[in-house]
Amino acid sequence: MVGREIAAYRIEAEIGRGGMAAVYRARDLRLDRTVALKLLSPGLTRNAVFRERFIRESRLAAGLDHPHIVPVFEAGEADGVLYIAMRYVPGGDLRALLDRQGQLSVDATARIAAQVASALDTAHAHGLVHRDVKPGNILVGQGIDTDHPEHVYLADFGLMKRSLSLTGLTSAGQFVGTVDYVAPEQISGKPVDGRCDVYSLACVVYEALAGTPPFRRDDDLAQLWAHLNEPAPPLSSHRTDLSTTVDDVLAKGLAKSPDDRYGSCVAFVAALRDAGEVVQEVVAHPATQVDHGLPAPATRPPMPPAWAMPVFAPRVR
């Protein structure tokens, strides 16, 4: 594909690939700028219903004006290929960051998640649901200062669906999502709304803190079963520096029923931040003994090493 021109975009290099599409760095020949060009797989292009829905909802996504949503410049079909042209964000995505660093701190995780949550809630306010929130769709660029070291963009809005009106399944009977982060209602084909994105974001946060997604199984079917039926292991089982307060926040975000989750992504991240502040407070100010005016107990001197015990042992009188 490198060197090919599609709808006045010249493809320069592949920068990502998934099951439904590939993303390329490309040159906009009309405006002489670098863009990210997403091309959907040919099988989807041949599906007339999907093609019409993709173009319609990509245009809806292009209308979302938010600092943490990757701007969509154009979407359409050219030479039998469905494409989306978006802002090119240099740097990398959260997937690469987690692969490189492993676990993140609660503070860093909350900073990143807050920006994603704001983007998702904006989409939900417009009646749209992302349905595929995952580290690979969270682009992490350079921030503006040390207090804001990352500027995060949420990408891949072209496969969104209107909330409540449709289920989590495609016309082919497959759910849209990634097995590590997919909500139970998407798996079972029930109607979806913004709370399915709350679940997926909670899965991403869990992985950022634990170093592993909440459910890891030998095959996809077992993993889907776990999303539907099994509780996620508490985060404190992966990290001793996290309290049960953080466990409680993640448990609510990962609730099987949407009614039991936080009502918005921002509410979930706010609870995470509060829990993180509790953890930092405990670390910074550990509990101290209360002074009741009594003399402090005598401190027992350290025991001598074994070889010196004959010298220090009490003599028999």
XYZ file of C-alpha atoms in Angstrom:
317
model
C 0.000 0.000 0.000
C 2.951 2.344 0.525
C 3.045 4.877 -2.296
C -0.577 4.347 -3.299
C -2.920 7.329 -3.514
C -6.463 7.073 -2.154
C -8.797 10.064 -2.268
C -5.899 12.549 -2.593
C -3.920 10.945 0.246
C -0.541 9.361 -0.528
C 0.267 6.476 1.833
C 3.740 6.723 3.372
C 3.947 3.997 6.030
C 1.811 1.567 8.010
C 1.524 2.555 11.676
C -1.074 0.093 12.984
C -3.261 -2.842 12.060
C -6.262 -4.582 13.604
C -8.837 -7.159 12.639
C -11.079 -4.669 10.845
C -8.708 -2.008 9.519
C -5.160 -0.786 8.975
C -3.885 2.699 9.789
C -1.263 4.486 7.720
C 0.678 7.681 7.912
C -0.259 9.540 4.760
C 0.207 12.871 3.034
C -2.783 15.057 2.314
C -1.904 16.218 -1.194
C -4.457 19.013 -1.165
C -3.387 20.709 2.071
C 0.194 19.385 2.250
C -0.090 17.953 5.753
C 0.488 14.604 7.426
C -2.624 12.635 8.408
C -3.515 9.235 9.805
C -5.441 7.342 7.148
C -7.533 4.386 8.272
C -8.554 1.880 5.607
C -11.169 -0.745 6.402
C -10.747 -4.322 5.290
C -12.275 -5.215 1.892
C -14.825 -7.611 3.376
C -16.473 -4.771 5.276
C -16.391 -2.524 2.243
C -18.436 -5.046 0.275
C -21.170 -5.038 2.933
C -23.631 -2.398 1.704
C -25.322 -1.927 5.083
C -22.024 -1.548 6.908
C -20.706 0.832 4.259
C -23.661 3.186 4.566
C -23.618 3.100 8.362
C -19.862 3.617 8.482
C -19.973 6.717 6.315
C -22.965 8.168 8.172
C -21.544 7.623 11.652
C -18.040 8.706 10.682
C -19.556 12.019 9.681
C -21.274 12.198 13.049
C -17.937 11.533 14.717
C -16.341 14.288 12.651
C -18.814 16.680 14.258
C -17.526 15.931 17.765
C -15.387 18.910 18.757
C -13.390 17.909 21.812
C -9.716 18.377 22.757
C -9.324 14.669 23.540
C -11.038 13.217 20.485
C -8.879 12.733 17.409
C -10.278 15.160 14.835
C -11.741 13.438 11.784
C -11.004 15.432 8.629
C -12.842 13.297 6.112
C -14.559 9.938 5.691
C -15.830 8.233 2.580
C -15.227 5.654 -0.106
C -12.696 5.817 -2.926
C -11.629 3.123 -5.374
C -13.766 0.602 -3.499
C -12.049 1.356 -0.171
C -13.672 2.838 2.944
C -11.371 5.350 4.583
C -11.140 7.869 7.408
C -8.589 10.689 7.410
C -7.714 11.898 10.910
C -5.164 14.024 12.709
C -1.811 12.329 12.902
C -0.651 12.174 16.535
C 3.101 11.593 16.881
C 4.319 9.608 19.844
C 2.490 6.374 20.490
C -0.507 4.794 22.142
C -1.237 3.521 25.618
C -0.620 -0.042 24.433
C 2.997 0.803 23.637
C 3.368 2.709 26.921
C 2.104 -0.249 28.977
C 4.280 -2.688 27.034
C 7.265 -0.478 27.793
C 6.588 0.454 31.427
C 4.255 -2.221 32.734
C 2.279 -0.883 35.672
C 1.523 2.828 35.977
C 0.952 4.820 39.145
C -2.570 5.677 40.255
C -1.841 9.333 39.539
C -0.601 8.745 35.977
C -3.437 6.321 35.273
C -6.026 8.792 36.540
C -4.516 11.610 34.431
C -4.787 9.537 31.267
C -8.181 8.055 32.116
C -9.668 11.472 32.940
C -8.960 12.722 29.422
C -10.428 9.582 27.862
C -13.475 9.792 30.143
C -14.158 13.379 29.140
C -14.041 12.394 25.459
C -16.353 9.415 25.988
C -18.934 11.359 27.974
C -19.006 13.977 25.227
C -19.759 11.262 22.675
C -22.446 9.830 24.960
C -24.045 13.265 25.253
C -24.395 13.189 21.464
C -26.047 9.762 21.620
C -22.968 7.857 20.448
C -21.174 4.918 22.056
C -17.567 4.044 21.242
C -17.763 0.283 22.045
C -14.045 -0.416 21.506
C -12.162 1.439 24.231
C -8.746 -0.190 24.543
C -5.110 0.897 24.997
C -4.489 0.776 21.254
C -7.203 3.395 20.710
C -5.798 5.779 23.327
C -3.076 7.945 21.785
C -0.637 9.510 24.224
C 1.045 12.665 22.942
C 3.301 15.243 24.538
C 1.659 17.378 27.211
C 2.047 21.099 27.791
C 4.019 21.103 31.071
C 5.145 18.961 33.999
C 1.694 19.136 35.576
C 0.172 17.859 32.325
C 2.864 15.558 30.897
C 0.478 13.782 28.520
C -2.107 14.956 26.055
C -4.403 12.051 25.314
C -6.606 11.490 22.287
C -9.297 8.842 21.960
C -9.306 7.399 18.447
C -11.337 4.995 16.318
C -14.741 6.616 16.475
C -15.638 5.395 13.003
C -17.243 2.216 14.353
C -19.437 3.886 16.937
C -23.143 3.157 17.194
C -26.053 5.190 18.360
C -26.759 4.354 21.974
C -29.805 2.357 23.052
C -31.078 1.812 19.518
C -28.794 -1.088 18.613
C -27.189 -4.043 20.330
C -23.524 -4.831 20.667
C -23.653 -7.126 17.627
C -22.868 -6.448 14.008
C -25.154 -7.565 11.205
C -22.989 -10.683 10.962
C -23.752 -11.566 14.589
C -20.344 -10.609 15.973
C -19.801 -8.073 18.718
C -17.728 -4.970 18.109
C -15.006 -4.804 20.710
C -11.824 -6.442 21.927
C -12.039 -9.495 24.174
C -9.808 -8.038 26.890
C -12.093 -5.009 27.329
C -15.564 -5.900 26.041
C -18.606 -5.324 28.245
C -20.915 -8.239 29.151
C -23.924 -6.672 27.403
C -21.943 -6.451 24.167
C -21.094 -10.139 24.371
C -24.686 -11.181 25.010
C -26.098 -8.943 22.270
C -28.129 -6.731 24.572
C -28.770 -3.021 23.888
C -25.737 -0.883 24.692
C -25.354 2.639 26.022
C -22.510 4.688 27.454
C -22.119 2.380 30.432
C -20.527 -0.254 28.205
C -17.733 2.279 27.649
C -17.492 2.704 31.441
C -16.808 -1.041 31.684
C -14.196 -0.981 28.919
C -12.467 2.041 30.432
C -12.409 0.242 33.788
C -10.713 -2.714 32.079
C -8.092 -0.363 30.631
C -7.518 1.275 34.033
C -7.236 -2.152 35.655
C -4.542 -3.165 33.173
C -2.670 0.106 33.600
C -2.514 -0.446 37.367
C -2.137 -4.227 37.516
C 0.005 -4.807 34.434
C -2.547 -7.268 33.082
C -6.202 -7.062 31.967
C -8.795 -8.180 34.517
C -9.398 -11.459 32.693
C -6.757 -13.576 30.999
C -7.732 -17.042 29.809
C -6.352 -19.649 27.421
C -8.872 -18.888 24.682
C -11.345 -16.214 23.671
C -14.439 -18.192 24.664
C -13.161 -18.685 28.208
C -12.313 -15.005 28.382
C -15.777 -13.971 27.217
C -17.281 -16.315 29.803
C -15.208 -14.621 32.494
C -16.484 -11.188 31.461
C -20.027 -12.506 31.733
C -19.785 -14.507 34.943
C -16.599 -14.117 36.987
C -15.493 -11.274 39.273
C -12.188 -9.640 38.459
C -9.364 -10.374 40.913
C -8.876 -7.415 43.277
C -6.151 -5.030 42.201
C -4.524 -5.366 45.610
C -3.702 -8.967 44.682
C -1.363 -7.571 42.020
C -0.003 -4.577 43.928
C 0.558 -4.322 47.642
C 0.706 -0.509 47.476
C -2.966 -0.257 46.497
C -5.695 -0.255 49.109
C -9.095 -1.892 49.070
C -10.519 1.563 48.303
C -9.133 1.259 44.775
C -10.456 -2.318 44.652
C -13.951 -1.033 45.394
C -13.805 1.566 42.617
C -12.723 -0.993 40.026
C -15.295 -3.521 41.227
C -18.070 -1.001 40.586
C -16.652 0.001 37.222
C -16.485 -3.679 36.234
C -19.943 -4.620 37.484
C -21.680 -7.167 35.247
C -24.912 -5.183 35.125
C -24.775 -1.654 33.651
C -27.157 -0.522 36.402
C -24.517 -1.345 39.014
C -21.744 0.705 37.370
C -20.944 4.392 37.552
C -23.348 6.474 35.538
C -20.605 8.150 33.530
C -16.941 7.707 32.698
C -16.038 10.960 34.457
C -17.754 9.755 37.648
C -15.686 6.553 37.511
C -12.395 8.443 37.142
C -13.368 10.906 39.888
C -13.853 7.970 42.260
C -10.505 6.549 41.151
C -8.783 9.846 41.888
C -10.369 10.042 45.328
C -9.224 6.507 46.069
C -5.729 7.362 44.850
C -5.568 10.369 47.159
C -6.456 8.098 50.094
C -3.589 5.793 49.144
C -1.137 8.710 48.865
C -2.299 10.127 52.213
C -1.666 6.811 53.950
C 1.792 6.550 52.391
C 2.710 10.158 53.174
C 1.273 10.159 56.720
C 1.318 6.659 58.236
C -0.607 6.142 61.444
C 1.342 7.200 64.528
C 0.950 6.138 68.151
C -1.363 8.353 70.164
C 0.352 10.064 73.109
C -1.635 9.344 76.291
C 1.014 10.857 78.641
C 2.407 7.429 79.543
C 6.102 6.621 79.334
C 7.136 4.988 76.113
C 7.782 1.263 76.430
C 11.400 0.305 76.772
C 12.995 -0.682 73.517
C 14.516 -4.144 73.608
C 18.163 -4.053 72.516
C 19.015 -6.025 69.413
C 20.047 -9.627 69.946
C 23.766 -10.367 69.458
C 24.812 -12.702 66.663
C 24.883 -16.439 67.449
C 28.683 -16.627 67.668
C 28.702 -14.014 70.460
C 25.958 -15.550 72.560
C 28.367 -17.330 75.016
C 29.830 -13.939 75.988
C 26.494 -12.200 76.528
C 24.575 -15.102 78.066
C 23.748 -14.548 81.780
C 26.089 -16.283 84.219
C 24.826 -18.827 86.742
C 25.264 -17.550 90.291
